[in-house]
Coordinates of C-alpha atoms in Angstrom, one line a residue:
M121 CA -10.7 -5.6 11.7
L122 CA -7.0 -4.6 11.1
R123 CA -5.8 -6.4 14.2
S124 CA -7.7 -9.6 13.4
T125 CA -6.4 -9.6 9.8
L126 CA -2.8 -9.1 10.9
A127 CA -3.1 -12.0 13.4
V128 CA -4.4 -14.3 10.6
V129 CA -1.7 -13.2 8.2
G130 CA 1.0 -13.4 10.9
T131 CA 2.4 -9.9 10.7
D132 CA 2.5 -6.9 13.0
M133 CA 2.3 -4.2 10.4
G134 CA -0.4 -3.2 7.9
N135 CA -3.0 -0.7 7.0
V136 CA -6.6 -0.3 5.9
Q137 CA -7.4 1.8 2.9
L138 CA -10.7 3.0 1.8
T139 CA -11.9 4.4 -1.6
D140 CA -11.7 8.2 -1.6
R141 CA -14.8 9.2 -3.5
A142 CA -13.9 12.9 -3.6
R143 CA -10.4 12.5 -5.1
G144 CA -10.5 9.0 -6.4
G145 CA -7.9 6.4 -5.4
L146 CA -7.4 5.1 -1.9
T147 CA -6.7 6.8 1.5
I148 CA -5.1 5.1 4.5
E149 CA -7.8 5.1 7.3
Q150 CA -6.0 3.0 9.9
H151 CA -2.4 1.6 10.2
T152 CA -0.1 -0.1 12.7
G153 CA 3.6 -0.9 12.7
L154 CA 4.4 1.2 9.6
T155 CA 7.1 3.8 9.3
A156 CA 6.3 7.5 9.0
D157 CA 7.8 7.5 5.5
F158 CA 5.4 4.7 4.4
V159 CA 2.3 6.4 5.9
D160 CA 3.3 9.7 4.4
F161 CA 3.9 8.3 0.9
F162 CA 0.9 6.0 0.8
A163 CA -1.6 8.3 2.7
H164 CA -3.4 8.7 -0.6
V165 CA -2.7 6.7 -3.8
G166 CA -4.2 7.1 -7.2
D167 CA -5.6 4.3 -9.4
D168 CA -2.2 3.0 -10.5
G169 CA 1.4 2.8 -9.4
T170 CA 1.1 0.7 -6.2
A171 CA 0.2 -2.8 -5.2
C172 CA -2.9 -1.6 -3.3
A173 CA -4.1 0.4 -6.3
R174 CA -3.7 -2.7 -8.5
A175 CA -5.5 -4.9 -5.9
A176 CA -8.4 -2.5 -5.7
R177 CA -8.6 -2.1 -9.5
D178 CA -8.4 -5.9 -10.2
V179 CA -10.4 -6.9 -7.1
A180 CA -7.6 -9.5 -6.4
Q181 CA -4.7 -10.0 -4.1
V182 CA -1.4 -8.6 -5.3
T183 CA 1.8 -10.0 -3.8
V184 CA 5.1 -8.2 -4.4
R185 CA 8.1 -10.3 -3.3
D186 CA 10.7 -7.6 -4.1
V187 CA 9.6 -4.0 -3.9
E188 CA 13.0 -2.9 -5.3
S189 CA 12.4 -4.5 -8.7
D190 CA 8.7 -5.1 -9.1
P191 CA 7.3 -2.8 -11.9
V192 CA 4.0 -2.4 -10.0
F193 CA 5.6 0.5 -8.1
T194 CA 5.9 3.7 -10.1
E195 CA 7.1 7.1 -8.8
P196 CA 5.4 10.4 -9.5
P197 CA 7.8 13.0 -11.0
G198 CA 9.6 14.8 -8.1
G199 CA 7.8 12.7 -5.5
P200 CA 9.4 10.7 -2.7
S201 CA 10.5 7.2 -3.6
S202 CA 7.8 4.5 -3.1
R203 CA 10.6 2.0 -3.0
R204 CA 12.3 3.7 0.0
A205 CA 8.9 4.0 1.8
A206 CA 7.7 0.5 1.2
E207 CA 8.8 -2.6 3.1
P208 CA 11.0 -5.2 1.2
A209 CA 7.9 -7.2 0.3
T210 CA 4.1 -6.5 0.4
A211 CA 0.7 -8.0 -0.1
S212 CA -2.4 -6.1 -0.9
R213 CA -5.9 -7.4 -1.0

């Protein structure tokens, strides 16, 4: 599924996240082409603070054209920077 989706979208990096029923939020289940920082930071995300969390909550595609300035990304106190871990732009569905 991931490979087919990336081919349709025209990119070589992406991930599949599933709902984590035990902890809530989303957990990366499969990925390709992503940096270790990205995978570590987004391995599990809560219900808010990322494009993927917003897409899951709103059941809609979320496109972030500039990760550096978009307010969809928030940082947990003392945590690694989501802005450093993310790519310059992202789309979540």
